[in-house]
mmCIF file of C-alpha atoms in Angstrom:
data_model
loop_
_atom_site.group_PDB
_atom_site.id
_atom_site.type_symbol
_atom_site.label_atom_id
_atom_site.label_comp_id
_atom_site.label_asym_id
_atom_site.label_seq_id
_atom_site.Cartn_x
_atom_site.Cartn_y
_atom_site.Cartn_z
ATOM 1 C CA UNK A 1 43.565 176.202 -85.850
ATOM 2 C CA UNK A 2 43.769 177.062 -89.623
ATOM 3 C CA UNK A 3 43.703 173.587 -92.079
ATOM 4 C CA UNK A 4 46.868 173.462 -93.795
ATOM 5 C CA UNK A 5 46.945 173.082 -97.550
ATOM 6 C CA UNK A 6 48.609 169.814 -98.603
ATOM 7 C CA UNK A 7 51.499 169.558 -100.746
ATOM 8 C CA UNK A 8 50.456 166.247 -102.020
ATOM 9 C CA UNK A 9 47.244 165.634 -103.385
ATOM 10 C CA UNK A 10 47.670 162.153 -105.371
ATOM 11 C CA UNK A 11 46.114 163.476 -108.079
ATOM 12 C CA UNK A 12 49.090 163.613 -110.401
ATOM 13 C CA UNK A 13 50.466 159.586 -109.628
ATOM 14 C CA UNK A 14 48.965 158.909 -113.053
ATOM 15 C CA UNK A 15 51.056 161.494 -115.106
ATOM 16 C CA UNK A 16 48.469 164.242 -115.263
ATOM 17 C CA UNK A 17 48.205 167.759 -113.887
ATOM 18 C CA UNK A 18 45.854 170.381 -114.044
ATOM 19 C CA UNK A 19 45.988 173.693 -115.843
ATOM 20 C CA UNK A 20 45.335 176.758 -114.671
ATOM 21 C CA UNK A 21 41.482 176.777 -115.025
ATOM 22 C CA UNK A 22 41.025 172.785 -114.023
ATOM 23 C CA UNK A 23 42.058 171.269 -117.636
ATOM 24 C CA UNK A 24 43.894 167.957 -117.083
ATOM 25 C CA UNK A 25 46.835 167.575 -119.597
ATOM 26 C CA UNK A 26 49.740 164.975 -119.219
ATOM 27 C CA UNK A 27 52.882 165.963 -117.373
ATOM 28 C CA UNK A 28 54.931 165.429 -120.873
ATOM 29 C CA UNK A 29 52.845 168.385 -122.736
ATOM 30 C CA UNK A 30 54.786 170.768 -124.290
ATOM 31 C CA UNK A 31 52.837 173.580 -122.203
ATOM 32 C CA UNK A 32 54.176 172.062 -118.698
ATOM 33 C CA UNK A 33 57.613 171.992 -120.558
ATOM 34 C CA UNK A 34 57.471 175.405 -121.595
ATOM 35 C CA UNK A 35 56.653 176.725 -118.079
ATOM 36 C CA UNK A 36 58.696 174.058 -116.644
ATOM 37 C CA UNK A 37 61.625 175.662 -118.187
ATOM 38 C CA UNK A 38 60.663 179.091 -117.083
ATOM 39 C CA UNK A 39 60.257 178.020 -113.843
ATOM 40 C CA UNK A 40 63.656 176.337 -114.086
ATOM 41 C CA UNK A 41 65.003 179.701 -114.907
ATOM 42 C CA UNK A 42 63.512 181.495 -112.232
ATOM 43 C CA UNK A 43 64.913 179.312 -110.004
ATOM 44 C CA UNK A 44 68.587 179.735 -111.341
ATOM 45 C CA UNK A 45 67.869 183.250 -111.554
ATOM 46 C CA UNK A 46 67.578 183.182 -107.742
ATOM 47 C CA UNK A 47 71.202 181.673 -107.111
ATOM 48 C CA UNK A 48 72.183 184.458 -109.491
ATOM 49 C CA UNK A 49 70.820 186.753 -107.322
ATOM 50 C CA UNK A 50 73.069 185.883 -104.528
ATOM 51 C CA UNK A 51 76.088 186.863 -106.351
ATOM 52 C CA UNK A 52 75.156 190.581 -107.313
ATOM 53 C CA UNK A 53 76.668 193.144 -105.801
ATOM 54 C CA UNK A 54 75.184 196.083 -107.293
ATOM 55 C CA UNK A 55 71.403 196.724 -106.017
ATOM 56 C CA UNK A 56 70.199 198.243 -109.319
ATOM 57 C CA UNK A 57 71.040 194.655 -110.679
ATOM 58 C CA UNK A 58 69.426 193.108 -107.583
ATOM 59 C CA UNK A 59 66.125 195.263 -107.895
ATOM 60 C CA UNK A 60 65.835 194.112 -111.725
ATOM 61 C CA UNK A 61 66.876 190.589 -111.278
ATOM 62 C CA UNK A 62 63.990 190.335 -108.575
ATOM 63 C CA UNK A 63 61.602 192.636 -110.737
ATOM 64 C CA UNK A 64 62.247 189.969 -113.274
ATOM 65 C CA UNK A 65 61.428 186.912 -111.113
ATOM 66 C CA UNK A 66 58.343 188.121 -110.455
ATOM 67 C CA UNK A 67 57.700 188.592 -114.596
ATOM 68 C CA UNK A 68 58.562 185.222 -115.255
ATOM 69 C CA UNK A 69 55.591 184.052 -112.683
ATOM 70 C CA UNK A 70 53.166 186.169 -115.073
ATOM 71 C CA UNK A 71 54.856 184.163 -118.131
ATOM 72 C CA UNK A 72 54.722 181.040 -116.182
ATOM 73 C CA UNK A 73 51.032 181.541 -114.977
ATOM 74 C CA UNK A 74 50.367 182.580 -118.987
ATOM 75 C CA UNK A 75 51.524 179.565 -120.014
ATOM 76 C CA UNK A 76 49.927 177.355 -117.559
ATOM 77 C CA UNK A 77 46.432 178.421 -118.610
ATOM 78 C CA UNK A 78 44.300 177.148 -121.385
ATOM 79 C CA UNK A 79 42.713 180.573 -122.548
ATOM 80 C CA UNK A 80 40.184 178.138 -124.697
ATOM 81 C CA UNK A 81 38.806 177.275 -121.917
ATOM 82 C CA UNK A 82 40.016 179.997 -118.968
ATOM 83 C CA UNK A 83 40.053 183.540 -119.019
ATOM 84 C CA UNK A 84 43.629 185.263 -118.742
ATOM 85 C CA UNK A 85 44.162 187.172 -115.385
ATOM 86 C CA UNK A 86 45.563 190.588 -116.089
ATOM 87 C CA UNK A 87 48.695 189.498 -113.903
ATOM 88 C CA UNK A 88 49.615 186.887 -116.241
ATOM 89 C CA UNK A 89 50.117 189.362 -119.300
ATOM 90 C CA UNK A 90 53.401 190.612 -120.025
ATOM 91 C CA UNK A 91 52.947 194.721 -121.596
ATOM 92 C CA UNK A 92 55.185 196.605 -124.072
ATOM 93 C CA UNK A 93 56.625 198.595 -121.247
ATOM 94 C CA UNK A 94 57.994 195.257 -119.671
ATOM 95 C CA UNK A 95 60.141 194.616 -122.487
ATOM 96 C CA UNK A 96 60.970 198.196 -123.102
ATOM 97 C CA UNK A 97 62.742 197.563 -119.405
ATOM 98 C CA UNK A 98 64.872 194.702 -120.598
ATOM 99 C CA UNK A 99 65.904 196.628 -123.736
ATOM 100 C CA UNK A 100 67.202 199.710 -121.334
ATOM 101 C CA UNK A 101 69.019 197.339 -118.834
ATOM 102 C CA UNK A 102 70.764 195.732 -121.696
ATOM 103 C CA UNK A 103 71.975 198.771 -122.763
ATOM 104 C CA UNK A 104 73.605 199.180 -119.392
ATOM 105 C CA UNK A 105 74.543 195.497 -118.536
ATOM 106 C CA UNK A 106 75.014 187.755 -117.826
ATOM 107 C CA UNK A 107 75.058 184.781 -116.005
ATOM 108 C CA UNK A 108 75.750 182.311 -118.783
ATOM 109 C CA UNK A 109 73.992 179.505 -117.280
ATOM 110 C CA UNK A 110 70.652 181.323 -116.766
ATOM 111 C CA UNK A 111 71.169 182.593 -120.326
ATOM 112 C CA UNK A 112 71.399 179.473 -121.735
ATOM 113 C CA UNK A 113 68.304 178.223 -119.804
ATOM 114 C CA UNK A 114 66.487 181.572 -120.907
ATOM 115 C CA UNK A 115 66.932 180.495 -124.454
ATOM 116 C CA UNK A 116 65.830 176.861 -123.957
ATOM 117 C CA UNK A 117 62.953 178.347 -122.139
ATOM 118 C CA UNK A 118 61.909 180.602 -125.435
ATOM 119 C CA UNK A 119 62.472 177.501 -127.478
ATOM 120 C CA UNK A 120 59.807 175.794 -125.753
ATOM 121 C CA UNK A 121 57.633 178.365 -125.866
ATOM 122 C CA UNK A 122 58.222 178.732 -129.709
ATOM 123 C CA UNK A 123 57.195 174.915 -129.633
ATOM 124 C CA UNK A 124 54.287 175.543 -127.768
ATOM 125 C CA UNK A 125 53.374 178.104 -129.950
ATOM 126 C CA UNK A 126 53.222 175.754 -132.948
ATOM 127 C CA UNK A 127 50.457 174.005 -130.698
ATOM 128 C CA UNK A 128 48.518 176.915 -128.771
ATOM 129 C CA UNK A 129 48.139 180.770 -129.144
ATOM 130 C CA UNK A 130 51.087 182.444 -127.199
ATOM 131 C CA UNK A 131 51.000 186.153 -127.326
ATOM 132 C CA UNK A 132 53.667 187.851 -129.094
ATOM 133 C CA UNK A 133 54.780 189.442 -125.497
ATOM 134 C CA UNK A 134 55.911 186.510 -123.854
ATOM 135 C CA UNK A 135 58.243 185.357 -126.433
ATOM 136 C CA UNK A 136 59.785 188.739 -127.089
ATOM 137 C CA UNK A 137 60.024 189.455 -123.186
ATOM 138 C CA UNK A 138 62.036 185.758 -122.769
ATOM 139 C CA UNK A 139 63.963 186.686 -125.827
ATOM 140 C CA UNK A 140 65.093 189.975 -124.274
ATOM 141 C CA UNK A 141 65.794 188.780 -121.068
ATOM 142 C CA UNK A 142 68.463 186.187 -122.291
ATOM 143 C CA UNK A 143 70.024 189.230 -124.001
ATOM 144 C CA UNK A 144 70.288 190.991 -120.696
ATOM 145 C CA UNK A 145 71.595 187.818 -118.760
ATOM 146 C CA UNK A 146 74.348 187.931 -121.523
ATOM 147 C CA UNK A 147 75.335 191.669 -121.036
ATOM 148 C CA UNK A 148 74.744 191.029 -117.576
ATOM 149 C CA UNK A 149 77.134 188.609 -117.414
ATOM 150 C CA UNK A 150 79.934 190.310 -119.302
ATOM 151 C CA UNK A 151 79.633 193.052 -116.642
ATOM 152 C CA UNK A 152 79.815 190.786 -113.679
ATOM 153 C CA UNK A 153 83.195 189.542 -115.240
ATOM 154 C CA UNK A 154 84.254 193.300 -115.955
ATOM 155 C CA UNK A 155 83.322 193.827 -111.965
ATOM 156 C CA UNK A 156 85.325 190.729 -110.931
ATOM 157 C CA UNK A 157 88.401 191.994 -113.152
ATOM 158 C CA UNK A 158 87.752 188.362 -114.769
ATOM 159 C CA UNK A 159 88.582 188.057 -118.515
ATOM 160 C CA UNK A 160 86.195 186.926 -120.874
ATOM 161 C CA UNK A 161 86.743 183.404 -122.561
ATOM 162 C CA UNK A 162 86.852 183.735 -126.400
ATOM 163 C CA UNK A 163 86.960 181.090 -128.945
ATOM 164 C CA UNK A 164 90.687 179.850 -129.794
ATOM 165 C CA UNK A 165 90.204 178.695 -133.375
ATOM 166 C CA UNK A 166 93.774 177.978 -133.401
ATOM 167 C CA UNK A 167 92.989 174.719 -131.730
ATOM 168 C CA UNK A 168 91.896 172.617 -134.801
#
C-alpha cells in the first residue's frame, strides 16, 4: 500500500511557510497575501461556476480557474532563488482571450475579490518583481467578471441596481 502524504506537516506552526523552491517566509508576507487572495478568488469562481447556465461561460470560468493556479504558482515562486516554471506564466494570448470574452459577457463578489487580488499583487510588485502579464491578466479578469454579472442579470430578467443619487 502506497504511503499517503500528510495534510499537516507542523512546519507552519510557528508562523512560517515555504514558497515554491523552499524559501521560508512569514505567513503575513505580502507574497502570501497576494497569492492567498488569488486562491480566494478561485474559490469564489468555483461557486460562480455552479450558477452559470451557458456552457461557453462555464468553459471560460474553468479555464480562468486553471490560469489562476498559474498566477498563484507565479506569485508563490521566489524567482531570485528558483526558476519559474513555464506553466506558471501568463501569456499575451491569455490576456487576449479575456479581452475577447469581455466584449461578449460578472459576478459582483468575484469581481471585488479579483480587484483586491490585483491590489495585493501590485503591493507585492513594490517589493518583488512581478511580470506585467500577471497584473494585466487579473485586471482583465475583473473587467470580464463585471460584464458577466450584467449578462447573468439580463438572462435572469433581473434589474441592475443603480446608484440613486436622490437619497442624499
